[in-house]
Each structure stands twice: as C-alpha cells, then as structure tokens.
CSV table of C-alpha atoms in Angstrom, one decimal:
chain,number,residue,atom,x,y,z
A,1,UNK,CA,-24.5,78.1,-57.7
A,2,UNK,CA,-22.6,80.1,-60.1
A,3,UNK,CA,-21.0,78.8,-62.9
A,4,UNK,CA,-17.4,79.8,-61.4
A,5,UNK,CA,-16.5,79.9,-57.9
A,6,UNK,CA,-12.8,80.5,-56.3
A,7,UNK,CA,-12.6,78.8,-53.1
A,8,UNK,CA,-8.8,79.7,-52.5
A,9,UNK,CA,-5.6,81.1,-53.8
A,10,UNK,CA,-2.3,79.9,-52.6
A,11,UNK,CA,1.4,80.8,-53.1
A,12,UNK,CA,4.1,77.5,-53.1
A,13,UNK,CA,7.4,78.3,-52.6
A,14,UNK,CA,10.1,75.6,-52.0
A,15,UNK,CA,12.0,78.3,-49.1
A,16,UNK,CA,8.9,79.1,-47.0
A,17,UNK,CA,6.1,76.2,-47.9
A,18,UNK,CA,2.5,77.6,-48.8
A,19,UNK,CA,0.6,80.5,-47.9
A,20,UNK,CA,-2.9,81.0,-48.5
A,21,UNK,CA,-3.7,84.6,-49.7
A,22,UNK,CA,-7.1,86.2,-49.0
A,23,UNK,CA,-9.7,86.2,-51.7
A,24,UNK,CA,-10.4,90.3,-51.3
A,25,UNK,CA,-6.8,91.2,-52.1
A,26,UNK,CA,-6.5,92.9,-48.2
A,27,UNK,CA,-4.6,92.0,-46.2
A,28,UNK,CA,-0.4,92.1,-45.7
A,29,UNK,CA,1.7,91.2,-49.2
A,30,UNK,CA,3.1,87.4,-48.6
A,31,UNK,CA,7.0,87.8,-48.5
A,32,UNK,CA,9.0,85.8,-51.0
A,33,UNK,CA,12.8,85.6,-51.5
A,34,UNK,CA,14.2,87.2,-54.2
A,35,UNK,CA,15.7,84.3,-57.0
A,36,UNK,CA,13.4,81.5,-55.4
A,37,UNK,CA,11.0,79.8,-56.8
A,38,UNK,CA,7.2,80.4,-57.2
A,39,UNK,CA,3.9,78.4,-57.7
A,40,UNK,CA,0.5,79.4,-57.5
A,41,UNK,CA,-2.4,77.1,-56.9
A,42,UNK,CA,-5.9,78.1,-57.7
A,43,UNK,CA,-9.1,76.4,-56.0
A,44,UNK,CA,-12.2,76.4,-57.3
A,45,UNK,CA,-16.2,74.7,-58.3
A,46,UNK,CA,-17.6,74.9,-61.2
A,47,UNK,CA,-21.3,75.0,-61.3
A,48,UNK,CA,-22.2,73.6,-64.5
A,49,UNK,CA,-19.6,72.1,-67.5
A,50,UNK,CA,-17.0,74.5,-68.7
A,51,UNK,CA,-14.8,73.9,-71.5
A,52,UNK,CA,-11.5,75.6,-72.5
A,53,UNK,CA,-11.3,77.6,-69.0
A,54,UNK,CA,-7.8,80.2,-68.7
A,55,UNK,CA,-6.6,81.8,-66.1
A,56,UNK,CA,-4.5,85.1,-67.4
A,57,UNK,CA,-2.8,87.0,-65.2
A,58,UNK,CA,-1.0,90.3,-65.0
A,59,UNK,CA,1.8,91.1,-62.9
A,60,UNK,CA,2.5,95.0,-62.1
A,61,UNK,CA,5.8,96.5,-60.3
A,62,UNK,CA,5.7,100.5,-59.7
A,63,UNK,CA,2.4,100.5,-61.5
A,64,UNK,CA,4.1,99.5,-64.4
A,65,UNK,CA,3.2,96.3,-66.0
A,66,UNK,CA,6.1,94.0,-65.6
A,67,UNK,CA,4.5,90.5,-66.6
A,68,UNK,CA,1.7,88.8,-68.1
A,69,UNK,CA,0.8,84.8,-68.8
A,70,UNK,CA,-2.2,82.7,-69.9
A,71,UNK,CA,-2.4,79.6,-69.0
A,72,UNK,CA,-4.8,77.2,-70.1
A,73,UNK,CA,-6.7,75.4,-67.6
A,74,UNK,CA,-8.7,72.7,-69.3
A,75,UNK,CA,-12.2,71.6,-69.7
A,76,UNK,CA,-14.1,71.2,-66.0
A,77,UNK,CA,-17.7,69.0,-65.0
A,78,UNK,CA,-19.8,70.7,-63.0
A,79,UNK,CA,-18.9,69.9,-59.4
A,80,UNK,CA,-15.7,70.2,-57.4
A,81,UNK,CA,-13.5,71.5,-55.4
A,82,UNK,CA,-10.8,71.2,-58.2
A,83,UNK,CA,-7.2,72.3,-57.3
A,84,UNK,CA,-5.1,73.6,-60.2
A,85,UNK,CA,-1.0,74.8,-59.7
A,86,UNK,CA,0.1,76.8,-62.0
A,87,UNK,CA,3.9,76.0,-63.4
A,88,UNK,CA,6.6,77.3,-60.8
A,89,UNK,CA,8.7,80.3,-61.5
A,90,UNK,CA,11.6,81.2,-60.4
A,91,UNK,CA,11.8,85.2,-59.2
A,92,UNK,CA,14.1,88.4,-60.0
A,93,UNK,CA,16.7,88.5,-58.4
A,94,UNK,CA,18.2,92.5,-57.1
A,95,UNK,CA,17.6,95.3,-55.2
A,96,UNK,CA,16.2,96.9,-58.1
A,97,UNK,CA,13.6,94.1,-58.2
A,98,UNK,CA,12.2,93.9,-54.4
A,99,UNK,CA,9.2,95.4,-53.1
A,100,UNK,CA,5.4,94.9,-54.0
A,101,UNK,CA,3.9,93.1,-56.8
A,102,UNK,CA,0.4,93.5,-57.6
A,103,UNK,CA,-1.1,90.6,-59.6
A,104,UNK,CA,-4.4,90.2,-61.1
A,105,UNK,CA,-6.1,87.7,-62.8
A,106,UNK,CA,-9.2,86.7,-64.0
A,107,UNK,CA,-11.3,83.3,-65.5
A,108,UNK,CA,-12.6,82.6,-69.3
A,109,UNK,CA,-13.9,80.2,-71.1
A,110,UNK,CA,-13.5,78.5,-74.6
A,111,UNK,CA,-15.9,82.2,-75.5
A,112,UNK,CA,-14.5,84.6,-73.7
A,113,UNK,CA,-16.9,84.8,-70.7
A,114,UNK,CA,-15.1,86.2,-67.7
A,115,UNK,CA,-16.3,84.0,-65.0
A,116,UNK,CA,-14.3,85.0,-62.5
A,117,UNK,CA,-11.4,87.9,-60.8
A,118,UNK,CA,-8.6,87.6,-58.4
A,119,UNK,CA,-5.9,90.0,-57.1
A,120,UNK,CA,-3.4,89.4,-54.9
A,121,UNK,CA,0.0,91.1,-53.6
A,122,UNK,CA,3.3,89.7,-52.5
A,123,UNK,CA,5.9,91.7,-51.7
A,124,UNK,CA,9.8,90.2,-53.1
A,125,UNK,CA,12.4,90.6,-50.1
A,126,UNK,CA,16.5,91.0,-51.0
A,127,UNK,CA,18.3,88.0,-49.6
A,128,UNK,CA,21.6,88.9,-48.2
A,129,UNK,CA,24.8,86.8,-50.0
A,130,UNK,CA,26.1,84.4,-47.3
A,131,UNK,CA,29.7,84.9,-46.0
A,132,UNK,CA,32.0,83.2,-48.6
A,133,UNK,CA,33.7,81.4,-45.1
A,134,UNK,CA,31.7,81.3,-42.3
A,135,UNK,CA,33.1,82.1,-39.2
A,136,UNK,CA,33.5,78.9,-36.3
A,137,UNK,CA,30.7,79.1,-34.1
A,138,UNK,CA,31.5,81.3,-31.2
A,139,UNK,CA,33.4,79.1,-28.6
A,140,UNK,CA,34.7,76.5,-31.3
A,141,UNK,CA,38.0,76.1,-31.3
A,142,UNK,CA,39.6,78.1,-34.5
A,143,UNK,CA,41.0,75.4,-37.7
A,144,UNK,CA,45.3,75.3,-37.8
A,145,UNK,CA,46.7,76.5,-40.4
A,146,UNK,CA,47.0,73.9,-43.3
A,147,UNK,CA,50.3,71.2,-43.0
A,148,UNK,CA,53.6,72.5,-44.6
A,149,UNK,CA,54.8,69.5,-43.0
A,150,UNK,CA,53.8,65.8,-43.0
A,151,UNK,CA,54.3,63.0,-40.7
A,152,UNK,CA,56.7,61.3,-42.7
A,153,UNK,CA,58.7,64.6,-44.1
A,154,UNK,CA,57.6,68.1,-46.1
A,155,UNK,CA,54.5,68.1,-48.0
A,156,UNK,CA,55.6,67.8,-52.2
A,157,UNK,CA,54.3,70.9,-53.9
C-alpha cells in the first residue's frame, strides 16, 4: 500500500445534499447555486503513520487564480478509511461569478512530501431572485383588498 490513498472526493451543499466527484477530474462540473454554501469532504487510507498531513487547494475562474487555502489535516495511523470535511463556504454570488471552477489540490506532510493530487470542476449556476409577491396558484381564488371598513365602524388610521 502506498503511504497515501484517496478513496473519494465529495461536495456538501445544504441546497442539493452530496455529490461524489470522480477521482480523474472527467466527467460533467457538479452544479452549485450561486451564494450557497459549500463543503468538501476528502476520503482517504493512509498506509503507514503520517504526521502534520495538509490538504492545499487552488481554485481557478477564467484560468485565472481566484482562491487558494491550506488546511491542516492532522496527524493519521496507518490504516483507515478516514473521512475529513473541510470547513463550509459560502459561494459568490453574480452573473459575473457563474460558470466553471477548476480546483486542484494536493497532500503533504509535516516535510513537504506530496503524497497525493486531486482536481475536480464544479460549475456555479445564477439563481434567479424570487418574485417579491408570488402570484395565487392558478385557480385560487384572488385575496380582497385590505378592510377600510370594520365590523363595528371605519378602521382608525
């Protein structure tokens, strides 16, 4: 066994649950709404003791670089499956802000040593405002106009 192995890479969100993104990078971005909120869990074996292990990743929009973050990970036994989530985020929000994101990231320990790479794509989507009043589903009967009047005489102003 190698000393690092990624089993699986999943994105949280609280609108749309989890989706578990391939390990090659292929495949379809994931679709996430702009201004919600963001978690990635990492799942992987360690095949002998590693101490200090990071996970840094970099975020790139319009191959620009847009984001990066290191997060320390801890100090792992050999063995597993251990299942890390990384602190939730909450996304852009804009027009100017949807489309693909490319993120990489890769595995050290306490030295250095890059044990191991991921890449993987999601794709932020515009959420459209909702109507400030609704309208009455169709066939509902429409709400009268507010009381000028009450019961018992005119309504004080």
């Amino acid at each position: 066994m190698s000393p690092f192995e990624l089993m699986r890479v999943s994105l949280a969100q609280e609108e749309r649950g989890t989706a578990v993104l391939p390990l090659d990078g292929d495949g379809d971005p994931v679709e996430v709404p702009e201004g919600g909120t963001m978690s990635v869990a990492l799942a992987f074996r360690v095949g002998e003791a590693i101490d200090g292990l990071v996970f840094e990743e970099t975020r790139r929009y319009a191959g620009r670089v847009v984001g990066t973050a290191r997060t320390t990970l801890g100090g792992y036994r050999e063995g597993g499956p251990y299942e890390v989530h990384l602190p939730p985020e909450r996304l852009p929000v804009g027009r100017a802000n949807c489309g693909v994101y490319e993120v990489t990231g890769r595995f050290t320990d306490s030295t250095g040593r890059v044990l191991g790479r991921e890449h993987h794509r999601f794709r932020l989507v515009h959420q459209p405002a909702p109507p400030e009043h609704p309208a009455p589903p169709l066939g509902a009967p429409a709400a009268p106009p507010p009381a000028t009047q009450a019961p018992n005489g005119p309504v004080p102003a």
